[in-house]
mmCIF file of C-alpha atoms and ligand atoms in Angstrom:
data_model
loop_
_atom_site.group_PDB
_atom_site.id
_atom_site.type_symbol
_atom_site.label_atom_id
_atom_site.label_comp_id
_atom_site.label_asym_id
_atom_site.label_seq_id
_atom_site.Cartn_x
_atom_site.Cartn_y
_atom_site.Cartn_z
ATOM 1 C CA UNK A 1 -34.243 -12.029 -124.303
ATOM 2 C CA UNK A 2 -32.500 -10.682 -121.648
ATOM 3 C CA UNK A 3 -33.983 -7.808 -119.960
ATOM 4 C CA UNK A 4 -31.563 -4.573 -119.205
ATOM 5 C CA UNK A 5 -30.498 -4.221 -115.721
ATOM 6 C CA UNK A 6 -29.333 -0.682 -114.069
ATOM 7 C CA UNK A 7 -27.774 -1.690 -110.570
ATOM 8 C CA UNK A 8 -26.546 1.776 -107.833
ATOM 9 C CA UNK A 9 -23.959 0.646 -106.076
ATOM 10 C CA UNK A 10 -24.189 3.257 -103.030
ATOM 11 C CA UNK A 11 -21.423 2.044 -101.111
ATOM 12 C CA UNK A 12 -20.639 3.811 -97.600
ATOM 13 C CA UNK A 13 -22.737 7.009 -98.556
ATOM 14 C CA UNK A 14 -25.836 8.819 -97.275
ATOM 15 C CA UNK A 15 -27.418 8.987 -94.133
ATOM 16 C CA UNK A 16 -30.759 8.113 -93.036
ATOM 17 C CA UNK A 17 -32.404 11.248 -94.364
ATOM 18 C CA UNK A 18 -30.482 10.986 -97.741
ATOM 19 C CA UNK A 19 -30.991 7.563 -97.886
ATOM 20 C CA UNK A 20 -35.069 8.303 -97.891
ATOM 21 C CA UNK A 21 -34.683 11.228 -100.503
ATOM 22 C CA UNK A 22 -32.501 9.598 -102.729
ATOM 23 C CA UNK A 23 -34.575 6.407 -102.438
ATOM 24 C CA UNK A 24 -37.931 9.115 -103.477
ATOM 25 C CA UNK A 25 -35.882 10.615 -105.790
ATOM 26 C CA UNK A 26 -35.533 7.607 -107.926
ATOM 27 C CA UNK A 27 -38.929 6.110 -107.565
ATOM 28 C CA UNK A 28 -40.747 9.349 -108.349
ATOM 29 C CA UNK A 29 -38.897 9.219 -111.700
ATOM 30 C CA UNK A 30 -37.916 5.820 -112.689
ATOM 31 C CA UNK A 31 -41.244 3.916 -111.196
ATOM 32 C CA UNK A 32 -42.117 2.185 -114.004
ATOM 33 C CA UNK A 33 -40.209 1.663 -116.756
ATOM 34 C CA UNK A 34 -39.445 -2.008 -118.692
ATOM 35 C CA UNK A 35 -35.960 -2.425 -117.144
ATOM 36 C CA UNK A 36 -34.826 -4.061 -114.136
ATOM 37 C CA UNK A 37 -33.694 -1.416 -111.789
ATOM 38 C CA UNK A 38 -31.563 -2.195 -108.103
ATOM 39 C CA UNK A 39 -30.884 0.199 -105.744
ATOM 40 C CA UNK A 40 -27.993 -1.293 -103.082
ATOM 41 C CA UNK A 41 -28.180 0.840 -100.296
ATOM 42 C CA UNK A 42 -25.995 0.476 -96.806
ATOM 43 C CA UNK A 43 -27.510 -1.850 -94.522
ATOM 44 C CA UNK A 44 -28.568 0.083 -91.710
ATOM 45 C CA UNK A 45 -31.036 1.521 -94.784
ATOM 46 C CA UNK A 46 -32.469 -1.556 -96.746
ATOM 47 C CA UNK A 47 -35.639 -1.487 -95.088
ATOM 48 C CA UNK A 48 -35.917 1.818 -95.472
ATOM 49 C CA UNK A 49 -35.353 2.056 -99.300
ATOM 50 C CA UNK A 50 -37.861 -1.108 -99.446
ATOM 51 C CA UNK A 51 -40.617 0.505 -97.648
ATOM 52 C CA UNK A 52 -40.020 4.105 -100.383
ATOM 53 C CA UNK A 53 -39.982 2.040 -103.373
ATOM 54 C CA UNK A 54 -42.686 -0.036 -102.361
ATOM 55 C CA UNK A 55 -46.015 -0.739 -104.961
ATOM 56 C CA UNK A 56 -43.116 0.415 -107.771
ATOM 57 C CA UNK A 57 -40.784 -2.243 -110.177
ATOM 58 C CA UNK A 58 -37.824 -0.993 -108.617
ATOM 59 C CA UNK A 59 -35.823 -3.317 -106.946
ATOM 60 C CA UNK A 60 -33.716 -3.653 -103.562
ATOM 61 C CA UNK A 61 -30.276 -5.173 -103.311
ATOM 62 C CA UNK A 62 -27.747 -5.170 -99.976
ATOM 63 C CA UNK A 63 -23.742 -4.865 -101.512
ATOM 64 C CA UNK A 64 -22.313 -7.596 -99.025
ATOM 65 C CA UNK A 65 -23.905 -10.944 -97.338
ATOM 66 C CA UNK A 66 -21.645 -13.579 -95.153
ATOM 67 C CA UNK A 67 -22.022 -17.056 -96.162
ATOM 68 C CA UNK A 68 -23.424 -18.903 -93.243
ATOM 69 C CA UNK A 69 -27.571 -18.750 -92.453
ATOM 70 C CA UNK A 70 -26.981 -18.143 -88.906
ATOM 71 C CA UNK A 71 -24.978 -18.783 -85.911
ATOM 72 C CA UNK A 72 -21.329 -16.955 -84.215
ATOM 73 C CA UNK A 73 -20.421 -14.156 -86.264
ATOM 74 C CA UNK A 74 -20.449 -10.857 -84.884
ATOM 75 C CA UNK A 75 -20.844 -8.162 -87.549
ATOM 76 C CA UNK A 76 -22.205 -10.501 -90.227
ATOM 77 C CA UNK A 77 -25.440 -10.599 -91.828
ATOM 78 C CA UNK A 78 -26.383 -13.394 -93.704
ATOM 79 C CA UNK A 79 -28.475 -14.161 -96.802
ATOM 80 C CA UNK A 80 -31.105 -15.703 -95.270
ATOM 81 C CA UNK A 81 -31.787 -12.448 -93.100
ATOM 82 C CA UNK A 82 -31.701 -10.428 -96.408
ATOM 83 C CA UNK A 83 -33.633 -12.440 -98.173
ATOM 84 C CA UNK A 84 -36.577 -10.804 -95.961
ATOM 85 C CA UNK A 85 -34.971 -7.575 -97.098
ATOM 86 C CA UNK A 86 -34.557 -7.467 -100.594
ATOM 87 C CA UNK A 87 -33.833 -9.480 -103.716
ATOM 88 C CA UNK A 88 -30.073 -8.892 -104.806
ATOM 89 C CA UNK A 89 -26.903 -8.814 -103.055
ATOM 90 C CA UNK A 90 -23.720 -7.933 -104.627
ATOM 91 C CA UNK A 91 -20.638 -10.318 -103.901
ATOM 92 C CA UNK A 92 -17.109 -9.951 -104.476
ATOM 93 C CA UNK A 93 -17.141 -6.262 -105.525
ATOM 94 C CA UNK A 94 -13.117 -5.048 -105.946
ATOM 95 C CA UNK A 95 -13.205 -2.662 -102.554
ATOM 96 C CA UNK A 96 -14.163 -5.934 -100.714
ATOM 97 C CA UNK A 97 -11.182 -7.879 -102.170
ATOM 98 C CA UNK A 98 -8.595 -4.723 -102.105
ATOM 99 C CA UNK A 99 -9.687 -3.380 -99.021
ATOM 100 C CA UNK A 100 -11.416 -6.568 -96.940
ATOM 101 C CA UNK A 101 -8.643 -8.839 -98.388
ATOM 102 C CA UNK A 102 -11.808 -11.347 -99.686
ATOM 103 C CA UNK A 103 -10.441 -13.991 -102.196
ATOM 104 C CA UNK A 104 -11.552 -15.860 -105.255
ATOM 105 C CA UNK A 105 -12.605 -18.192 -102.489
ATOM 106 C CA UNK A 106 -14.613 -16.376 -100.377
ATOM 107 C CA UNK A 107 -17.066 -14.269 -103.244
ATOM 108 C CA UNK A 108 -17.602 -18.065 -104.628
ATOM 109 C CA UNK A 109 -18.812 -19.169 -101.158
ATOM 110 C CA UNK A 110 -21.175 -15.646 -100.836
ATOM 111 C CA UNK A 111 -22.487 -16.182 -104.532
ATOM 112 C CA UNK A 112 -23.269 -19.948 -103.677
ATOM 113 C CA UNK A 113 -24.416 -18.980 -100.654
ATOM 114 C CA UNK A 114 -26.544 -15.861 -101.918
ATOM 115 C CA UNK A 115 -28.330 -18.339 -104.724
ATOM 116 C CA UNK A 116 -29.150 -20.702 -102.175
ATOM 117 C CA UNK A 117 -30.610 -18.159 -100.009
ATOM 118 C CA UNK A 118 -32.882 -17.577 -102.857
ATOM 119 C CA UNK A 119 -31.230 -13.642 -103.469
ATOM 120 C CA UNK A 120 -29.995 -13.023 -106.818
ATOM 121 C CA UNK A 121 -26.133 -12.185 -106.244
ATOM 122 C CA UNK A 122 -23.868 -9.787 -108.991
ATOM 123 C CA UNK A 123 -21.039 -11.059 -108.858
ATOM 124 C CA UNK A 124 -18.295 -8.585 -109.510
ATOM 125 C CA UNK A 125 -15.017 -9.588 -110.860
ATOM 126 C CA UNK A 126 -12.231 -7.488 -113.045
ATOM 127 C CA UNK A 127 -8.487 -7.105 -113.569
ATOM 128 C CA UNK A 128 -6.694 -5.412 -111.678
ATOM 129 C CA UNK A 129 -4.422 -2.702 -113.301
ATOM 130 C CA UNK A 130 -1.294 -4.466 -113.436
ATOM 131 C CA UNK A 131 -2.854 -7.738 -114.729
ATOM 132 C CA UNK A 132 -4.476 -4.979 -117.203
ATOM 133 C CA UNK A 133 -1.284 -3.829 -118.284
ATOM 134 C CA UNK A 134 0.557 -7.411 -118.408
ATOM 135 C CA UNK A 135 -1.924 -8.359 -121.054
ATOM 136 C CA UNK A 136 -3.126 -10.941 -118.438
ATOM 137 C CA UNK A 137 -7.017 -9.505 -118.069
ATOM 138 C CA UNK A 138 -8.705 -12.869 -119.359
ATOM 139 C CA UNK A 139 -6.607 -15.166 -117.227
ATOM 140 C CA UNK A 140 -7.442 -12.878 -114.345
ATOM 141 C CA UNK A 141 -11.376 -13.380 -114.437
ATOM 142 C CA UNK A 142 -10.916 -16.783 -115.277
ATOM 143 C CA UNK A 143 -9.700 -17.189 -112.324
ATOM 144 C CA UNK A 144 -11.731 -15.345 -110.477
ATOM 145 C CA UNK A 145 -15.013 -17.041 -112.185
ATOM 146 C CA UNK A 146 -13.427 -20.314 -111.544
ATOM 147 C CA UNK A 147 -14.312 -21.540 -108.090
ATOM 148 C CA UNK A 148 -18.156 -19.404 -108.402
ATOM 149 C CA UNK A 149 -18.967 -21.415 -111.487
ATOM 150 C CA UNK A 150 -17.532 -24.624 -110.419
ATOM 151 C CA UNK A 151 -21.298 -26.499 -109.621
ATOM 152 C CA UNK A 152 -24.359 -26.155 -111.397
ATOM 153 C CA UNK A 153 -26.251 -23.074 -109.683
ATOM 154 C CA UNK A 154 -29.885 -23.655 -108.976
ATOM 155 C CA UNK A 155 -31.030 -20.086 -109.340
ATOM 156 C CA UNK A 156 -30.887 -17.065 -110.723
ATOM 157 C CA UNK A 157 -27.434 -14.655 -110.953
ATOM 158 C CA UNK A 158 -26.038 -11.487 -112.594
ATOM 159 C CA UNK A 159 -22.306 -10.828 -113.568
ATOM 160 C CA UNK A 160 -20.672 -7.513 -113.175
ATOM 161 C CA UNK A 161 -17.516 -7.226 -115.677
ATOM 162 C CA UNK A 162 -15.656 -4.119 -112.843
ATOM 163 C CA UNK A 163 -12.036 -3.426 -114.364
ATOM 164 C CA UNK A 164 -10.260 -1.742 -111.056
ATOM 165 C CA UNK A 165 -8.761 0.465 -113.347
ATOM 166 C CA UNK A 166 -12.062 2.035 -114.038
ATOM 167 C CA UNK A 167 -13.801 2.103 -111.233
ATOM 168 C CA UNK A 168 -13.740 5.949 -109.447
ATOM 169 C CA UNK A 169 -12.281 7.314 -112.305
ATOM 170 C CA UNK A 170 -12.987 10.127 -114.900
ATOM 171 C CA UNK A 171 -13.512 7.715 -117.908
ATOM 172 C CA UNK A 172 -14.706 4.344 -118.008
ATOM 173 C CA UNK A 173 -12.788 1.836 -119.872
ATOM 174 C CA UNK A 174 -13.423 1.248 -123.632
ATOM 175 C CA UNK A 175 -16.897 0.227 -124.079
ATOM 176 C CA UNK A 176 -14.885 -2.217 -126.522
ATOM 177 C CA UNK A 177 -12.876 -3.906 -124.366
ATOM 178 C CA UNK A 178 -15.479 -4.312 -121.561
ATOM 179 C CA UNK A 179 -17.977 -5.835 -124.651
ATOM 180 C CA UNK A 180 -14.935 -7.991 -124.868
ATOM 181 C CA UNK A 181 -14.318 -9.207 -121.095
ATOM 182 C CA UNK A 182 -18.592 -9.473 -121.186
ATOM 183 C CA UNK A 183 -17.728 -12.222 -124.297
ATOM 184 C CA UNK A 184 -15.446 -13.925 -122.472
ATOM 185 C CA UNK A 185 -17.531 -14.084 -118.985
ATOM 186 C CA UNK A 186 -20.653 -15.832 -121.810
ATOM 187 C CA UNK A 187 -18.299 -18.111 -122.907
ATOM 188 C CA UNK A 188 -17.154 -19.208 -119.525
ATOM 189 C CA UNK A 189 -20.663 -19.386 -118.317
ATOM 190 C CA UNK A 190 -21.257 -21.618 -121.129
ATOM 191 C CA UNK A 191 -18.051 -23.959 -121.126
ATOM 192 C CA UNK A 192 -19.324 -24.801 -117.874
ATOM 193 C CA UNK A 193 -22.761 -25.795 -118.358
ATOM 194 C CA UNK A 194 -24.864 -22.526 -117.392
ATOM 195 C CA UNK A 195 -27.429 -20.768 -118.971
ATOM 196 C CA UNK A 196 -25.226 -18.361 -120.768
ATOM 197 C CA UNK A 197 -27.318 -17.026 -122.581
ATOM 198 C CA UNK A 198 -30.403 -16.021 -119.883
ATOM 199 C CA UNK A 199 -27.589 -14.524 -118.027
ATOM 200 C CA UNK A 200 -27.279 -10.369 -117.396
ATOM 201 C CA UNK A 201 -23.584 -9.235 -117.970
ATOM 202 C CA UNK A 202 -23.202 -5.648 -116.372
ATOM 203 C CA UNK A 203 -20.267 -3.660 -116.633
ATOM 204 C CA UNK A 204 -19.055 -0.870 -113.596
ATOM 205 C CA UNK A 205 -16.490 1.581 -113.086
ATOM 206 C CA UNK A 206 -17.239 5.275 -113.860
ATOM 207 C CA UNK A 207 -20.215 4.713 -116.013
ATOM 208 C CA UNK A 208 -22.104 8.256 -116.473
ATOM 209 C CA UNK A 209 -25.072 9.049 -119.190
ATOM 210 C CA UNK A 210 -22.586 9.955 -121.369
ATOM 211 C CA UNK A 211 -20.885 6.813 -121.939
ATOM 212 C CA UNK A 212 -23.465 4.641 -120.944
ATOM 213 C CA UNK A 213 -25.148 4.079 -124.681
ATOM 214 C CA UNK A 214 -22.192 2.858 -125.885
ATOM 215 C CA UNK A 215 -21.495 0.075 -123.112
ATOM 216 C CA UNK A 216 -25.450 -0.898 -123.669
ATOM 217 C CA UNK A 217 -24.370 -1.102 -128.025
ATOM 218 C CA UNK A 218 -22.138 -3.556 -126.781
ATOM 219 C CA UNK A 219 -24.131 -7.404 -127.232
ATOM 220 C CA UNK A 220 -22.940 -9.193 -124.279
ATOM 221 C CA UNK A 221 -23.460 -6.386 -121.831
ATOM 222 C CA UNK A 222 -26.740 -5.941 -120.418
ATOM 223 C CA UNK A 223 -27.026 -2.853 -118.111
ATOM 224 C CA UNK A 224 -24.163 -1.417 -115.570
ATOM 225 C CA UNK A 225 -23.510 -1.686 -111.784
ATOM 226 C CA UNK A 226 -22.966 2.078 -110.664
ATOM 227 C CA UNK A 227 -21.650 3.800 -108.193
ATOM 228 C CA UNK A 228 -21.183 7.483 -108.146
ATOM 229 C CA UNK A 229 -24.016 8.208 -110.275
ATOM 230 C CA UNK A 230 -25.938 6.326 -108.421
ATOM 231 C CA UNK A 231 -26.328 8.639 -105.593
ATOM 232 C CA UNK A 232 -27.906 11.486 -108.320
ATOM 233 C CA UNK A 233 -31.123 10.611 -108.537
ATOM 234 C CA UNK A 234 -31.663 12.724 -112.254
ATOM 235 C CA UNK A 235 -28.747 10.875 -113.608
ATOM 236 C CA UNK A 236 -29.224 7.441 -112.773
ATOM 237 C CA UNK A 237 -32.656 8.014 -113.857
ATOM 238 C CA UNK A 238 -31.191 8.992 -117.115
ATOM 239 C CA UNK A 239 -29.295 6.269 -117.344
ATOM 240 C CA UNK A 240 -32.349 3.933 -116.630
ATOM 241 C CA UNK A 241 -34.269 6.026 -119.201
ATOM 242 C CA UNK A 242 -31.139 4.980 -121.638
ATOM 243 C CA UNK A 243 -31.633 1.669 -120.597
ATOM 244 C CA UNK A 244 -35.421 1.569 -121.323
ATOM 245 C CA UNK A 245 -34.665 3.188 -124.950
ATOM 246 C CA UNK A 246 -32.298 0.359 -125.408
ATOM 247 C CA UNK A 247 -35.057 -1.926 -125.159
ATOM 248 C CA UNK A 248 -37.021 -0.978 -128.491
HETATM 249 P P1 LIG B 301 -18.077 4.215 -109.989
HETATM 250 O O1 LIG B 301 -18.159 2.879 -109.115
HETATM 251 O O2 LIG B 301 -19.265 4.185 -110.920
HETATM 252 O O3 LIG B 301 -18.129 5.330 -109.015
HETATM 253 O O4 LIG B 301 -16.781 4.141 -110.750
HETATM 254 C C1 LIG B 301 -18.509 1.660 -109.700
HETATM 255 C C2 LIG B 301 -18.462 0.533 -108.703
HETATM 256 O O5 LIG B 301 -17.539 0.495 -107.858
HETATM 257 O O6 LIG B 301 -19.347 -0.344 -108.717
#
């Protein structure tokens, strides 16, 4: 069985101050509940959020590692350094590619890299709009599983199904089409030896408490990777709650 996952993405957001009462927040009302639960806070505040959450089940992850364990790169940090941080990193998320112009290439090298390291890396991949459109969503994460998948992985991963057309927006995409994509991401991870079906599929972009049942209905999705919400600590509680309920 695989246990449900609820991952908050908090990209550039918070300060210090809101980083420790958003941290609070969530512990005081998600502490213990039968669902794996990630909170991916800036940098700067990962040993912060560790020490708040600390003696609870929730989990810390960082959103970004480099590759290399050590050495010449200013700016970097690398998995090895946040593996005496936290537990999860997330690699290849969409504003890295868009923005940080990160290919196919490089998230496969961070993932490999991250599972190595002993972290446990969600990997994000989706279509973009125009492959969306085109019809061409399943060649697009094909090809952007492709060179992650490649080798047999001696660890443990997640998989974030992130359309970009959903991610910021009012709606999420349909819960349908995402169970779809999820499908798709199984049978990949199986075609190519993994353990398919030990593996958490998430889905992201614009999940809320209102939609969130019906992407957890969906049998090859496993939790979500958040972002706004994720910085509320009542509703991404709920949505952990919703997670929990999805459980019995
Ligand atoms: P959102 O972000 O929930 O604000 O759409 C999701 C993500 O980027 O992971």
């Amino acid at each position: 069985m695989r246990r449900p996952l609820v991952a908050g993405n908090w990209k550039m957001h918070t300060s210090y101050s809101e980083a420790e009462e958003l941290a609070a927040g969530i512990r005081d009302r998600a502490r213990a509940v039968p669902v794996e639960v990630v909170l991916c806070p800036p940098f700067p505040w990962l040993e912060l959020v560790r020490r708040v959450v600390a003696g609870t089940d929730l989990r810390v992850g960082a959103q970004d590692t480099y590759w290399e364990a050590s050495g010449a790169y200013t700016g970097e940090v690398s998995p090895t350094q946040l593996r005496d941080l936290c537990d999860y990193v997330i690699v290849g998320h969409s504003e890295r590619r868009a923005l940080f112009g990160e290919s196919d290439e490089v998230a496969a090298r961070k993932f490999k890299a991250a599972i190595g390291a002993g972290l446990t890396p969600i990997l994000a991949v989706g279509e973009s709009s125009e492959e969306f459109e085109a019809g061409r969503t399943e060649e697009a994460i094909r090809r952007q599983l492709s060179p992650a998948l490649d080798e047999p992985l001696e660890g443990r991963f997640v998989m974030a199904y992130e359309p970009v057309w959903a991610i910021g927006r009012e709606v999420p995409a349909p819960p349908e089409h995402a169970g779809s994509v999820a499908a798709l991401v199984r049978g990949e991870l199986e075609r190519r030896g993994h353990d398919a079906a030990n593996t958490q599929i998430l889905y992201g972009g614009s999940v809320g408490v209102t939609s969130f049942p019906e992407f957890l209905a969906q049998p090859d999705l496993d939790g979500a990777l958040v972002g706004r919400v994720s910085l509320d600590p009542e509703q991404f509680s709920e949505l952990v709650q919703m997670a929990a309920l999805s459980e019995y």
